[in-house]
CSV table of C-alpha atoms in Angstrom, one decimal:
chain,number,residue,atom,x,y,z
K,1,UNK,CA,-46.7,6.5,-4.2
K,2,UNK,CA,-44.3,6.8,-7.1
K,3,UNK,CA,-44.0,7.9,-10.7
K,4,UNK,CA,-44.4,4.8,-12.8
K,5,UNK,CA,-44.0,4.9,-16.6
K,6,UNK,CA,-45.0,2.5,-19.5
K,7,UNK,CA,-41.4,1.8,-20.4
K,8,UNK,CA,-40.4,-1.8,-19.7
K,9,UNK,CA,-37.1,-2.2,-17.9
K,10,UNK,CA,-37.4,-6.0,-17.5
K,11,UNK,CA,-39.2,-8.4,-19.8
K,12,UNK,CA,-39.3,-12.1,-19.2
K,13,UNK,CA,-40.8,-14.4,-21.8
K,14,UNK,CA,-41.6,-18.1,-21.5
K,15,UNK,CA,-39.0,-18.9,-18.9
K,16,UNK,CA,-38.4,-22.6,-18.2
K,17,UNK,CA,-36.1,-23.9,-15.5
K,18,UNK,CA,-35.9,-27.4,-14.0
K,19,UNK,CA,-33.6,-29.5,-11.9
K,20,UNK,CA,-34.0,-33.1,-13.2
K,21,UNK,CA,-37.6,-34.1,-12.9
K,22,UNK,CA,-38.5,-31.1,-10.8
K,23,UNK,CA,-39.8,-28.4,-13.2
K,24,UNK,CA,-39.6,-25.1,-11.2
K,25,UNK,CA,-40.5,-22.6,-13.9
K,26,UNK,CA,-42.9,-23.6,-16.6
K,27,UNK,CA,-43.2,-20.8,-19.1
K,28,UNK,CA,-43.1,-17.8,-16.7
K,29,UNK,CA,-43.7,-14.3,-18.0
K,30,UNK,CA,-43.1,-11.0,-16.4
K,31,UNK,CA,-42.7,-7.3,-17.2
K,32,UNK,CA,-41.5,-4.6,-14.9
K,33,UNK,CA,-42.0,-1.0,-15.8
K,34,UNK,CA,-39.8,2.0,-15.0
K,35,UNK,CA,-40.4,3.3,-11.5
K,36,UNK,CA,-42.6,0.4,-10.6
K,37,UNK,CA,-42.6,-1.7,-7.4
K,38,UNK,CA,-43.6,-5.1,-8.5
K,39,UNK,CA,-44.1,-7.7,-5.8
K,40,UNK,CA,-43.8,-11.4,-6.7
K,41,UNK,CA,-45.4,-13.7,-4.2
K,42,UNK,CA,-45.1,-17.5,-4.0
K,43,UNK,CA,-45.0,-20.3,-1.5
K,44,UNK,CA,-41.7,-21.6,-0.2
K,45,UNK,CA,-40.0,-23.8,-2.8
K,46,UNK,CA,-42.1,-22.3,-5.6
K,47,UNK,CA,-39.1,-21.1,-7.5
K,48,UNK,CA,-39.0,-17.4,-6.5
K,49,UNK,CA,-35.3,-17.4,-5.8
K,50,UNK,CA,-34.5,-19.5,-8.8
K,51,UNK,CA,-36.4,-17.0,-10.9
K,52,UNK,CA,-34.5,-14.0,-9.5
K,53,UNK,CA,-31.2,-15.7,-10.1
K,54,UNK,CA,-32.2,-16.4,-13.7
K,55,UNK,CA,-33.0,-12.7,-14.1
K,56,UNK,CA,-29.5,-11.5,-13.1
K,57,UNK,CA,-27.6,-14.2,-15.0
K,58,UNK,CA,-26.6,-16.2,-11.9
K,59,UNK,CA,-28.4,-19.2,-13.2
K,60,UNK,CA,-29.0,-20.0,-16.9
K,61,UNK,CA,-32.6,-20.8,-17.7
K,62,UNK,CA,-33.4,-24.0,-19.7
K,63,UNK,CA,-35.3,-21.9,-22.3
K,64,UNK,CA,-37.0,-18.5,-22.6
K,65,UNK,CA,-35.6,-15.0,-22.7
K,66,UNK,CA,-34.8,-12.3,-20.2
K,67,UNK,CA,-34.5,-8.7,-21.4
K,68,UNK,CA,-32.9,-6.4,-18.9
K,69,UNK,CA,-32.9,-2.7,-19.7
K,70,UNK,CA,-33.5,-3.6,-23.4
K,71,UNK,CA,-30.7,-6.2,-23.6
K,72,UNK,CA,-31.2,-10.0,-24.0
K,73,UNK,CA,-28.9,-11.3,-21.2
K,74,UNK,CA,-28.4,-14.6,-23.0
K,75,UNK,CA,-26.7,-12.8,-25.9
K,76,UNK,CA,-24.2,-10.8,-23.7
K,77,UNK,CA,-20.6,-11.8,-23.1
K,78,UNK,CA,-19.1,-11.7,-19.6
K,79,UNK,CA,-17.8,-8.2,-19.9
K,80,UNK,CA,-21.1,-6.8,-21.4
K,81,UNK,CA,-23.0,-8.6,-18.6
K,82,UNK,CA,-20.8,-7.0,-16.0
K,83,UNK,CA,-21.4,-3.6,-17.5
K,84,UNK,CA,-25.1,-4.2,-17.4
K,85,UNK,CA,-24.9,-5.4,-13.8
K,86,UNK,CA,-23.7,-1.9,-12.8
K,87,UNK,CA,-27.3,-0.8,-13.4
K,88,UNK,CA,-28.8,-3.6,-11.3
K,89,UNK,CA,-28.8,-3.8,-7.5
K,90,UNK,CA,-29.5,-7.1,-5.7
K,91,UNK,CA,-30.5,-7.4,-2.0
K,92,UNK,CA,-29.9,-11.0,-1.0
K,93,UNK,CA,-32.1,-12.9,1.4
K,94,UNK,CA,-29.3,-13.4,3.9
K,95,UNK,CA,-27.7,-10.0,3.1
K,96,UNK,CA,-24.5,-11.7,1.8
K,97,UNK,CA,-22.1,-9.1,3.2
K,98,UNK,CA,-18.5,-10.1,2.7
K,99,UNK,CA,-17.7,-11.2,6.2
K,100,UNK,CA,-13.9,-10.7,5.9
K,101,UNK,CA,-14.4,-7.0,5.1
K,102,UNK,CA,-15.6,-4.0,7.2
K,103,UNK,CA,-18.8,-2.2,6.3
K,104,UNK,CA,-16.7,0.5,4.5
K,105,UNK,CA,-14.8,-2.2,2.4
K,106,UNK,CA,-18.1,-3.9,1.6
K,107,UNK,CA,-19.5,-0.7,0.2
K,108,UNK,CA,-16.2,0.3,-1.6
K,109,UNK,CA,-16.0,-3.1,-3.3
K,110,UNK,CA,-18.4,-2.5,-6.2
K,111,UNK,CA,-17.2,1.2,-6.4
K,112,UNK,CA,-13.6,0.3,-6.9
K,113,UNK,CA,-14.4,-2.3,-9.5
K,114,UNK,CA,-16.6,-0.1,-11.6
K,115,UNK,CA,-15.6,3.4,-10.9
K,116,UNK,CA,-11.8,3.2,-11.0
K,117,UNK,CA,-11.2,6.9,-11.6
K,118,UNK,CA,-12.7,7.8,-8.2
K,119,UNK,CA,-10.3,9.4,-5.7
K,120,UNK,CA,-10.2,8.3,-2.1
K,121,UNK,CA,-12.2,11.4,-1.0
K,122,UNK,CA,-14.9,10.8,-3.7
K,123,UNK,CA,-15.1,7.1,-2.7
K,124,UNK,CA,-15.4,8.0,1.0
K,125,UNK,CA,-18.1,10.6,0.2
K,126,UNK,CA,-20.1,8.0,-1.7
K,127,UNK,CA,-19.8,5.4,1.0
K,128,UNK,CA,-20.9,7.9,3.7
K,129,UNK,CA,-23.8,9.0,1.5
K,130,UNK,CA,-24.9,5.4,1.0
K,131,UNK,CA,-24.7,4.8,4.7
K,132,UNK,CA,-26.6,8.0,5.5
K,133,UNK,CA,-29.5,6.8,3.2
K,134,UNK,CA,-29.9,3.7,5.5
K,135,UNK,CA,-29.1,5.7,8.7
K,136,UNK,CA,-26.0,3.7,9.7
K,137,UNK,CA,-23.1,6.1,9.2
K,138,UNK,CA,-21.7,5.1,12.7
K,139,UNK,CA,-21.1,1.5,11.6
K,140,UNK,CA,-18.7,2.4,8.8
K,141,UNK,CA,-15.7,0.6,10.4
K,142,UNK,CA,-17.7,-2.3,12.0
K,143,UNK,CA,-17.4,-5.9,10.8
K,144,UNK,CA,-20.5,-7.6,9.6
K,145,UNK,CA,-20.6,-9.9,12.6
K,146,UNK,CA,-21.0,-6.9,14.9
K,147,UNK,CA,-24.2,-5.9,13.1
K,148,UNK,CA,-27.7,-7.1,14.0
K,149,UNK,CA,-29.8,-8.8,11.3
K,150,UNK,CA,-31.7,-5.7,10.5
K,151,UNK,CA,-28.5,-3.6,10.3
K,152,UNK,CA,-27.0,-6.2,8.0
K,153,UNK,CA,-30.0,-5.9,5.7
K,154,UNK,CA,-29.7,-2.1,5.6
K,155,UNK,CA,-26.0,-2.2,4.9
K,156,UNK,CA,-26.7,-4.7,2.1
K,157,UNK,CA,-29.3,-2.3,0.8
K,158,UNK,CA,-26.7,0.5,0.9
K,159,UNK,CA,-24.2,-1.7,-1.0
K,160,UNK,CA,-26.9,-2.5,-3.6
K,161,UNK,CA,-27.6,1.2,-4.0
K,162,UNK,CA,-24.1,2.5,-4.1
K,163,UNK,CA,-23.7,2.3,-7.9
K,164,UNK,CA,-27.1,4.1,-8.3
K,165,UNK,CA,-28.8,1.2,-10.2
K,166,UNK,CA,-31.9,1.6,-12.3
K,167,UNK,CA,-33.4,-1.7,-11.1
K,168,UNK,CA,-33.2,-3.4,-7.7
K,169,UNK,CA,-34.1,-7.0,-7.0
K,170,UNK,CA,-35.1,-7.8,-3.5
K,171,UNK,CA,-35.0,-11.5,-2.5
K,172,UNK,CA,-37.3,-11.7,0.5
K,173,UNK,CA,-36.1,-8.5,2.2
K,174,UNK,CA,-38.0,-9.0,5.4
K,175,UNK,CA,-37.4,-12.8,6.0
K,176,UNK,CA,-35.9,-13.6,9.4
K,177,UNK,CA,-36.5,-10.1,10.9
K,178,UNK,CA,-38.9,-9.2,13.7
K,179,UNK,CA,-42.0,-7.3,12.7
K,180,UNK,CA,-40.7,-3.9,13.8
K,181,UNK,CA,-37.4,-4.3,12.0
K,182,UNK,CA,-39.2,-5.7,9.0
K,183,UNK,CA,-41.4,-2.6,8.9
K,184,UNK,CA,-38.4,-0.4,9.1
K,185,UNK,CA,-36.9,-2.2,6.1
K,186,UNK,CA,-40.1,-1.9,4.1
K,187,UNK,CA,-40.3,1.9,4.8
K,188,UNK,CA,-36.6,2.2,3.9
K,189,UNK,CA,-37.2,0.5,0.6
K,190,UNK,CA,-40.1,2.9,-0.1
K,191,UNK,CA,-38.0,5.9,0.9
K,192,UNK,CA,-35.1,4.8,-1.4
K,193,UNK,CA,-37.5,4.1,-4.3
K,194,UNK,CA,-38.9,7.6,-3.9
K,195,UNK,CA,-35.5,9.2,-3.7
K,196,UNK,CA,-33.7,7.3,-6.6
K,197,UNK,CA,-36.7,6.5,-8.8
K,198,UNK,CA,-35.6,2.9,-9.2
K,199,UNK,CA,-37.7,0.1,-10.5
K,200,UNK,CA,-38.0,-2.8,-8.0
K,201,UNK,CA,-38.9,-6.4,-8.2
K,202,UNK,CA,-39.6,-7.6,-4.7
K,203,UNK,CA,-39.8,-11.3,-4.0
K,204,UNK,CA,-41.6,-12.1,-0.8
K,205,UNK,CA,-44.1,-14.2,1.0
K,206,UNK,CA,-44.7,-11.5,3.6
K,207,UNK,CA,-48.3,-10.2,3.0
K,208,UNK,CA,-47.7,-7.0,5.0
K,209,UNK,CA,-44.6,-6.2,2.9
K,210,UNK,CA,-46.6,-6.8,-0.3
K,211,UNK,CA,-49.5,-4.6,0.9
K,212,UNK,CA,-47.3,-1.6,1.8
K,213,UNK,CA,-44.8,-1.8,-1.0
K,214,UNK,CA,-46.5,-3.0,-4.2
K,215,UNK,CA,-47.9,-1.1,-7.1
K,216,UNK,CA,-48.7,-4.4,-8.8
K,217,UNK,CA,-48.4,-8.0,-7.7
K,218,UNK,CA,-47.8,-11.4,-9.4
K,219,UNK,CA,-48.5,-14.7,-7.9
K,220,UNK,CA,-46.1,-17.5,-8.8
K,221,UNK,CA,-47.8,-20.9,-8.7
K,222,UNK,CA,-46.8,-24.2,-10.4
K,223,UNK,CA,-44.1,-22.4,-12.2
K,224,UNK,CA,-46.3,-19.8,-14.0
K,225,UNK,CA,-47.6,-16.4,-13.2
K,226,UNK,CA,-50.9,-17.6,-11.9
K,227,UNK,CA,-52.5,-14.2,-11.1
K,228,UNK,CA,-51.7,-10.5,-11.6
K,229,UNK,CA,-53.2,-7.4,-10.2
K,230,UNK,CA,-53.0,-4.8,-7.4
K,231,UNK,CA,-52.9,-5.9,-3.8
K,232,UNK,CA,-56.6,-5.0,-3.3
K,233,UNK,CA,-57.7,-6.9,-6.4
K,234,UNK,CA,-55.8,-10.1,-5.5
K,235,UNK,CA,-56.6,-10.0,-1.8
K,236,UNK,CA,-60.3,-9.8,-2.6
K,237,UNK,CA,-60.2,-12.6,-5.2
K,238,UNK,CA,-62.5,-15.6,-4.7
K,239,UNK,CA,-60.1,-18.1,-6.2
K,240,UNK,CA,-59.1,-20.4,-3.3
K,241,UNK,CA,-55.5,-20.7,-4.6
K,242,UNK,CA,-55.1,-16.9,-4.5
K,243,UNK,CA,-57.0,-16.6,-1.2
K,244,UNK,CA,-54.5,-19.1,0.4
K,245,UNK,CA,-51.7,-16.5,0.0
K,246,UNK,CA,-53.6,-13.8,2.0
K,247,UNK,CA,-54.7,-15.9,4.9
R,1,UNK,CA,-25.4,-56.9,-4.4
R,2,UNK,CA,-26.1,-53.7,-2.6
R,3,UNK,CA,-22.5,-53.5,-1.6
R,4,UNK,CA,-21.3,-53.9,-5.2
R,5,UNK,CA,-23.8,-51.2,-6.4
R,6,UNK,CA,-22.6,-48.8,-3.7
R,7,UNK,CA,-19.0,-49.6,-4.6
R,8,UNK,CA,-19.8,-48.9,-8.3
R,9,UNK,CA,-21.4,-45.6,-7.4
R,10,UNK,CA,-18.5,-44.6,-5.2
R,11,UNK,CA,-16.0,-45.3,-8.0
R,12,UNK,CA,-18.1,-43.4,-10.5
R,13,UNK,CA,-18.4,-40.4,-8.3
R,14,UNK,CA,-14.6,-40.5,-7.6
R,15,UNK,CA,-13.8,-40.3,-11.3
R,16,UNK,CA,-16.5,-37.7,-11.8
R,17,UNK,CA,-14.9,-35.6,-9.1
R,18,UNK,CA,-11.4,-36.0,-10.7
R,19,UNK,CA,-12.9,-34.9,-14.0
R,20,UNK,CA,-14.6,-31.8,-12.4
R,21,UNK,CA,-11.3,-31.0,-10.7
R,22,UNK,CA,-9.5,-31.2,-14.0
R,23,UNK,CA,-11.9,-28.8,-15.6
R,24,UNK,CA,-11.5,-26.5,-12.5
R,25,UNK,CA,-7.7,-26.5,-12.9
R,26,UNK,CA,-8.1,-25.8,-16.7
R,27,UNK,CA,-10.3,-22.9,-15.9
R,28,UNK,CA,-7.6,-21.7,-13.4
R,29,UNK,CA,-5.0,-21.6,-16.2
R,30,UNK,CA,-7.4,-19.9,-18.6
R,31,UNK,CA,-8.4,-17.2,-16.1
R,32,UNK,CA,-4.8,-16.8,-14.9
R,33,UNK,CA,-3.7,-15.2,-18.2
R,34,UNK,CA,-6.8,-13.0,-18.8
R,35,UNK,CA,-7.4,-9.5,-17.5
R,36,UNK,CA,-8.1,-8.0,-15.0
R,37,UNK,CA,-5.4,-9.3,-12.7
R,38,UNK,CA,-6.2,-9.2,-9.1
R,39,UNK,CA,-2.7,-8.1,-7.8
R,40,UNK,CA,-4.0,-6.6,-4.6
R,41,UNK,CA,-5.9,-9.7,-3.5
R,42,UNK,CA,-2.9,-11.9,-4.6
R,43,UNK,CA,-0.6,-9.9,-2.3
R,44,UNK,CA,-3.2,-10.1,0.5
R,45,UNK,CA,-3.4,-13.9,0.1
R,46,UNK,CA,0.4,-14.2,0.0
R,47,UNK,CA,0.4,-12.3,3.3
R,48,UNK,CA,-2.3,-14.4,4.9
R,49,UNK,CA,-0.9,-17.7,3.7
R,50,UNK,CA,2.8,-16.9,4.1
R,51,UNK,CA,3.3,-14.6,7.0
R,52,UNK,CA,0.5,-16.1,9.1
R,53,UNK,CA,1.9,-19.6,8.6
R,54,UNK,CA,5.4,-18.7,9.6
R,55,UNK,CA,5.0,-19.5,13.3
R,56,UNK,CA,3.4,-22.8,12.8
R,57,UNK,CA,6.0,-23.9,10.1
R,58,UNK,CA,8.8,-22.6,12.4
R,59,UNK,CA,7.7,-24.6,15.4
R,60,UNK,CA,7.1,-27.7,13.3
R,61,UNK,CA,10.5,-27.3,11.7
R,62,UNK,CA,12.3,-26.8,15.0
R,63,UNK,CA,10.6,-29.9,16.6
R,64,UNK,CA,11.3,-31.9,13.5
R,65,UNK,CA,15.0,-31.1,13.5
R,66,UNK,CA,15.3,-31.8,17.3
R,67,UNK,CA,13.4,-35.0,17.3
R,68,UNK,CA,14.9,-36.3,14.1
R,69,UNK,CA,18.5,-35.7,15.5
R,70,UNK,CA,17.7,-37.2,18.9
R,71,UNK,CA,16.2,-40.3,17.4
R,72,UNK,CA,19.0,-40.8,14.9
R,73,UNK,CA,21.9,-40.1,17.2
R,74,UNK,CA,22.0,-43.4,19.1
R,75,UNK,CA,22.0,-45.5,16.0
R,76,UNK,CA,24.8,-43.5,14.3
R,77,UNK,CA,26.8,-43.7,17.6
R,78,UNK,CA,26.5,-47.5,17.5
R,79,UNK,CA,28.1,-47.5,14.1
R,80,UNK,CA,30.7,-44.9,15.1
R,81,UNK,CA,29.2,-42.6,12.4
R,82,UNK,CA,28.0,-39.7,14.4
R,83,UNK,CA,30.2,-37.3,12.4
R,84,UNK,CA,27.9,-38.0,9.5
R,85,UNK,CA,25.0,-36.5,11.4
R,86,UNK,CA,24.9,-33.0,9.8
R,87,UNK,CA,25.1,-34.3,6.3
R,88,UNK,CA,22.6,-37.1,6.9
R,89,UNK,CA,20.1,-34.8,8.6
R,90,UNK,CA,20.4,-32.0,6.1
R,91,UNK,CA,20.0,-34.3,3.1
R,92,UNK,CA,17.0,-36.0,4.6
R,93,UNK,CA,15.3,-32.8,5.6
R,94,UNK,CA,16.0,-30.8,2.5
R,95,UNK,CA,15.2,-33.6,0.0
R,96,UNK,CA,12.2,-35.3,1.6
R,97,UNK,CA,11.1,-34.9,5.2
R,98,UNK,CA,11.0,-31.1,5.3
R,99,UNK,CA,9.0,-30.5,2.1
R,100,UNK,CA,6.5,-33.3,2.9
R,101,UNK,CA,5.9,-32.5,6.6
R,102,UNK,CA,5.6,-28.8,6.0
R,103,UNK,CA,3.3,-29.3,3.0
R,104,UNK,CA,1.1,-31.6,5.2
R,105,UNK,CA,1.1,-28.9,7.9
R,106,UNK,CA,0.1,-26.3,5.3
R,107,UNK,CA,-2.6,-28.6,3.9
R,108,UNK,CA,-4.1,-28.5,7.3
R,109,UNK,CA,-3.5,-24.8,7.9
R,110,UNK,CA,-4.1,-23.3,4.4
R,111,UNK,CA,-6.1,-26.0,2.6
R,112,UNK,CA,-8.8,-26.3,5.2
R,113,UNK,CA,-9.1,-22.5,5.7
R,114,UNK,CA,-9.5,-22.0,2.0
R,115,UNK,CA,-12.1,-24.8,1.8
R,116,UNK,CA,-14.0,-23.4,4.8
R,117,UNK,CA,-13.8,-19.7,3.7
R,118,UNK,CA,-14.9,-20.2,0.1
R,119,UNK,CA,-17.4,-22.8,1.2
R,120,UNK,CA,-19.1,-20.5,3.6
R,121,UNK,CA,-19.0,-17.7,1.0
R,122,UNK,CA,-20.8,-20.0,-1.3
R,123,UNK,CA,-23.4,-21.0,1.3
R,124,UNK,CA,-24.1,-17.4,2.4
R,125,UNK,CA,-24.4,-16.2,-1.2
R,126,UNK,CA,-21.3,-14.0,-1.0
R,127,UNK,CA,-20.0,-15.5,-4.2
R,128,UNK,CA,-23.3,-14.7,-5.9
R,129,UNK,CA,-23.2,-11.2,-4.5
R,130,UNK,CA,-19.7,-10.8,-5.9
R,131,UNK,CA,-20.8,-11.9,-9.3
R,132,UNK,CA,-23.9,-9.6,-9.3
R,133,UNK,CA,-21.6,-6.7,-8.4
R,134,UNK,CA,-19.7,-7.4,-11.7
R,135,UNK,CA,-16.7,-9.2,-10.2
R,136,UNK,CA,-15.5,-12.5,-11.5
R,137,UNK,CA,-15.5,-14.5,-8.3
R,138,UNK,CA,-13.4,-17.3,-9.8
R,139,UNK,CA,-10.6,-14.8,-10.6
R,140,UNK,CA,-10.9,-12.9,-7.4
R,141,UNK,CA,-11.2,-15.9,-5.0
R,142,UNK,CA,-9.8,-18.9,-6.7
R,143,UNK,CA,-7.0,-17.7,-9.0
R,144,UNK,CA,-5.5,-15.5,-6.3
R,145,UNK,CA,-5.5,-18.3,-3.7
R,146,UNK,CA,-4.1,-21.0,-5.9
R,147,UNK,CA,-1.4,-18.7,-7.1
R,148,UNK,CA,-0.6,-17.5,-3.6
R,149,UNK,CA,-0.3,-21.1,-2.3
R,150,UNK,CA,1.9,-22.0,-5.2
R,151,UNK,CA,4.3,-19.1,-4.6
R,152,UNK,CA,4.3,-19.2,-0.8
R,153,UNK,CA,4.8,-22.9,-0.1
R,154,UNK,CA,8.4,-23.1,-1.5
R,155,UNK,CA,9.3,-20.1,0.7
R,156,UNK,CA,7.7,-21.7,3.8
R,157,UNK,CA,9.5,-25.0,3.1
R,158,UNK,CA,12.9,-23.2,2.8
R,159,UNK,CA,12.1,-21.4,6.0
R,160,UNK,CA,11.0,-24.6,7.7
R,161,UNK,CA,14.0,-26.6,6.5
R,162,UNK,CA,16.3,-23.9,7.9
R,163,UNK,CA,14.7,-23.9,11.3
R,164,UNK,CA,14.8,-27.7,11.3
R,165,UNK,CA,18.5,-27.6,10.7
R,166,UNK,CA,18.9,-25.1,13.5
R,167,UNK,CA,17.0,-27.5,15.8
R,168,UNK,CA,19.3,-30.3,14.8
R,169,UNK,CA,22.4,-28.0,15.3
R,170,UNK,CA,21.2,-27.2,18.8
R,171,UNK,CA,20.9,-30.9,19.7
R,172,UNK,CA,24.4,-31.6,18.2
R,173,UNK,CA,25.8,-28.6,20.1
R,174,UNK,CA,24.4,-29.8,23.4
R,175,UNK,CA,24.9,-33.6,23.0
R,176,UNK,CA,28.0,-33.7,20.8
R,177,UNK,CA,29.6,-30.3,21.5
R,178,UNK,CA,29.6,-29.6,17.8
R,179,UNK,CA,29.8,-25.8,17.2
R,180,UNK,CA,27.1,-24.2,15.0
R,181,UNK,CA,29.8,-23.0,12.5
R,182,UNK,CA,31.1,-26.6,12.1
R,183,UNK,CA,27.6,-28.0,11.9
R,184,UNK,CA,26.5,-25.7,9.1
R,185,UNK,CA,29.9,-26.0,7.3
R,186,UNK,CA,29.2,-29.8,7.1
R,187,UNK,CA,25.6,-29.1,6.1
R,188,UNK,CA,26.6,-26.9,3.1
R,189,UNK,CA,29.4,-29.3,2.1
R,190,UNK,CA,26.9,-32.2,2.0
R,191,UNK,CA,24.1,-30.5,0.1
R,192,UNK,CA,24.4,-30.3,-3.6
R,193,UNK,CA,22.4,-28.6,-6.3
R,194,UNK,CA,20.7,-31.9,-7.1
R,195,UNK,CA,19.5,-32.1,-3.5
R,196,UNK,CA,18.0,-28.6,-3.4
R,197,UNK,CA,16.7,-28.0,-6.9
R,198,UNK,CA,14.3,-30.9,-7.4
R,199,UNK,CA,13.1,-30.6,-3.8
R,200,UNK,CA,12.3,-26.9,-4.3
R,201,UNK,CA,10.5,-27.6,-7.7
R,202,UNK,CA,8.2,-30.2,-6.1
R,203,UNK,CA,7.1,-27.7,-3.4
R,204,UNK,CA,5.6,-25.5,-6.2
R,205,UNK,CA,3.4,-28.5,-7.1
R,206,UNK,CA,2.6,-29.1,-3.5
R,207,UNK,CA,1.5,-25.5,-3.1
R,208,UNK,CA,-0.6,-25.7,-6.3
R,209,UNK,CA,-2.3,-28.9,-5.0
R,210,UNK,CA,-3.1,-27.3,-1.7
R,211,UNK,CA,-4.6,-24.3,-3.3
R,212,UNK,CA,-6.4,-26.2,-6.0
R,213,UNK,CA,-8.1,-28.8,-3.8
R,214,UNK,CA,-9.0,-26.2,-1.1
R,215,UNK,CA,-10.6,-23.9,-3.7
R,216,UNK,CA,-12.3,-26.7,-5.6
R,217,UNK,CA,-13.9,-28.2,-2.5
R,218,UNK,CA,-15.0,-24.7,-1.2
R,219,UNK,CA,-16.2,-23.4,-4.5
R,220,UNK,CA,-18.3,-26.6,-5.3
R,221,UNK,CA,-19.5,-27.1,-1.7
R,222,UNK,CA,-23.2,-27.8,-1.3
R,223,UNK,CA,-25.7,-25.7,0.6
R,224,UNK,CA,-25.7,-25.7,4.4
R,225,UNK,CA,-23.2,-25.7,7.2
R,226,UNK,CA,-22.6,-29.4,6.9
R,227,UNK,CA,-21.4,-28.7,3.3
R,228,UNK,CA,-18.8,-26.2,4.6
R,229,UNK,CA,-17.5,-28.7,7.2
R,230,UNK,CA,-17.3,-31.4,4.5
R,231,UNK,CA,-15.5,-29.0,2.1
R,232,UNK,CA,-12.9,-28.1,4.8
R,233,UNK,CA,-12.4,-31.7,5.9
R,234,UNK,CA,-12.2,-33.2,2.4
R,235,UNK,CA,-9.8,-30.4,1.3
R,236,UNK,CA,-7.3,-31.7,3.9
R,237,UNK,CA,-7.9,-35.4,3.2
R,238,UNK,CA,-7.7,-35.1,-0.6
R,239,UNK,CA,-4.7,-32.7,-0.5
R,240,UNK,CA,-2.7,-35.0,1.9
R,241,UNK,CA,-3.3,-37.9,-0.5
R,242,UNK,CA,-2.4,-35.8,-3.5
R,243,UNK,CA,0.8,-34.6,-1.8
R,244,UNK,CA,2.1,-38.2,-1.4
R,245,UNK,CA,1.2,-38.9,-5.1
R,246,UNK,CA,3.1,-35.8,-6.2
R,247,UNK,CA,6.0,-36.7,-4.0
R,248,UNK,CA,6.1,-40.2,-5.4
R,249,UNK,CA,6.1,-38.9,-9.0
R,250,UNK,CA,8.7,-36.2,-8.1
R,251,UNK,CA,11.1,-38.7,-6.5
R,252,UNK,CA,10.6,-41.1,-9.5
R,253,UNK,CA,11.3,-38.4,-12.0
R,254,UNK,CA,14.3,-37.1,-10.1
R,255,UNK,CA,15.7,-40.6,-9.9
R,256,UNK,CA,15.6,-40.9,-13.6
R,257,UNK,CA,17.2,-37.5,-14.5
R,258,UNK,CA,19.5,-36.7,-11.6
């Protein structure tokens, strides 16, 4: 499916995060290898989105370390973190397109902030190239509210890809989509992974998505990585807690 | 007992919110002087707040001038002091009524829209998306909006005051056959530097308050559409209250020094 290496691009050690008495992450560990599609599954409210926000520095963990592309993110200042973020793409659960901007402006936004030396023509070429990757070049001047849910997800994917990141985090990429559109998004993620050789951490509770997309899977339960393995290994497990995920 | 407990909690949360807003404004001043400066977004916000509020401020000012003159005229006629109309109206509008009414209108128009816009961006993770893409959302969204409101409100108030005086002149022209030239001659004779300067200075503070509260309420809004509605609504309520407090302080200080 893809060319996976043994080089770690993301390493999470003993991550703890809680909100008052509610302990969401209780010493979570994770490693993502170069070129790998790692699927993280967990029940609703199990802390998947909290985890992914800790990984990109949107939320500080209570303790533990996150090494992204070899750099401990807790030791980076704001400017170093911003530089690191150019190598990280993020697909939000609700797409998070800037609704006051057109599709073109949405895609230009990260480009203009990180590649200031680009000319108008170069910017335009990169925008059209990103839209071509997701098959939506005709929507370049549309506003986000004119796009369907699936289209918004694809545009958000194009925006996440525009800086050619080394790692992409997907926060429930198929949630809220009909089965056909969800399948299209899954295939698109695979196509993009093949083309750009990115490493991906996909957070989902969609079993079909996990089956098609994963090289390896992790199950998040009670704030820890409860089980790890390939889809086949985990889906054939006799542990009732693991079985519950695949019913 | 339960009532006292709830009162205690409300007072505590009120002071906590004041504390949070103070930190928020300190962060604004810190980010204001650090690079990168978001000039393009600042200009865009000046256009959105300034240009797009002109019609509303103009209509409000015109009606204010007309109504104020119509209501005052009979009383001044009773005292045989109708000739004082231009000076009385101009001083009232420039010193007090114009800035306060226009600031209140802008609190509704600008403050609520900032609260709702930033609040909905928070709820739909657009602020997180901005941060992940390596942009400081506080600088891009908050600093530009507070600065634009601070710069635009004085201009809107000057424009609104001028339109209000035109409205008043129209009434005087129709009811008292006072020519526009005579009316405005009397207006400029009556107005002094001490009327215009303090009134203009306080409008900067009004603009800052509108931008600050709107941004604070939006930026700290809780998840969900109810949170956005609450942010928008409380932005207007808090700003309106704050405007009167600022006005009180400004009048008090002016009274001491001028």
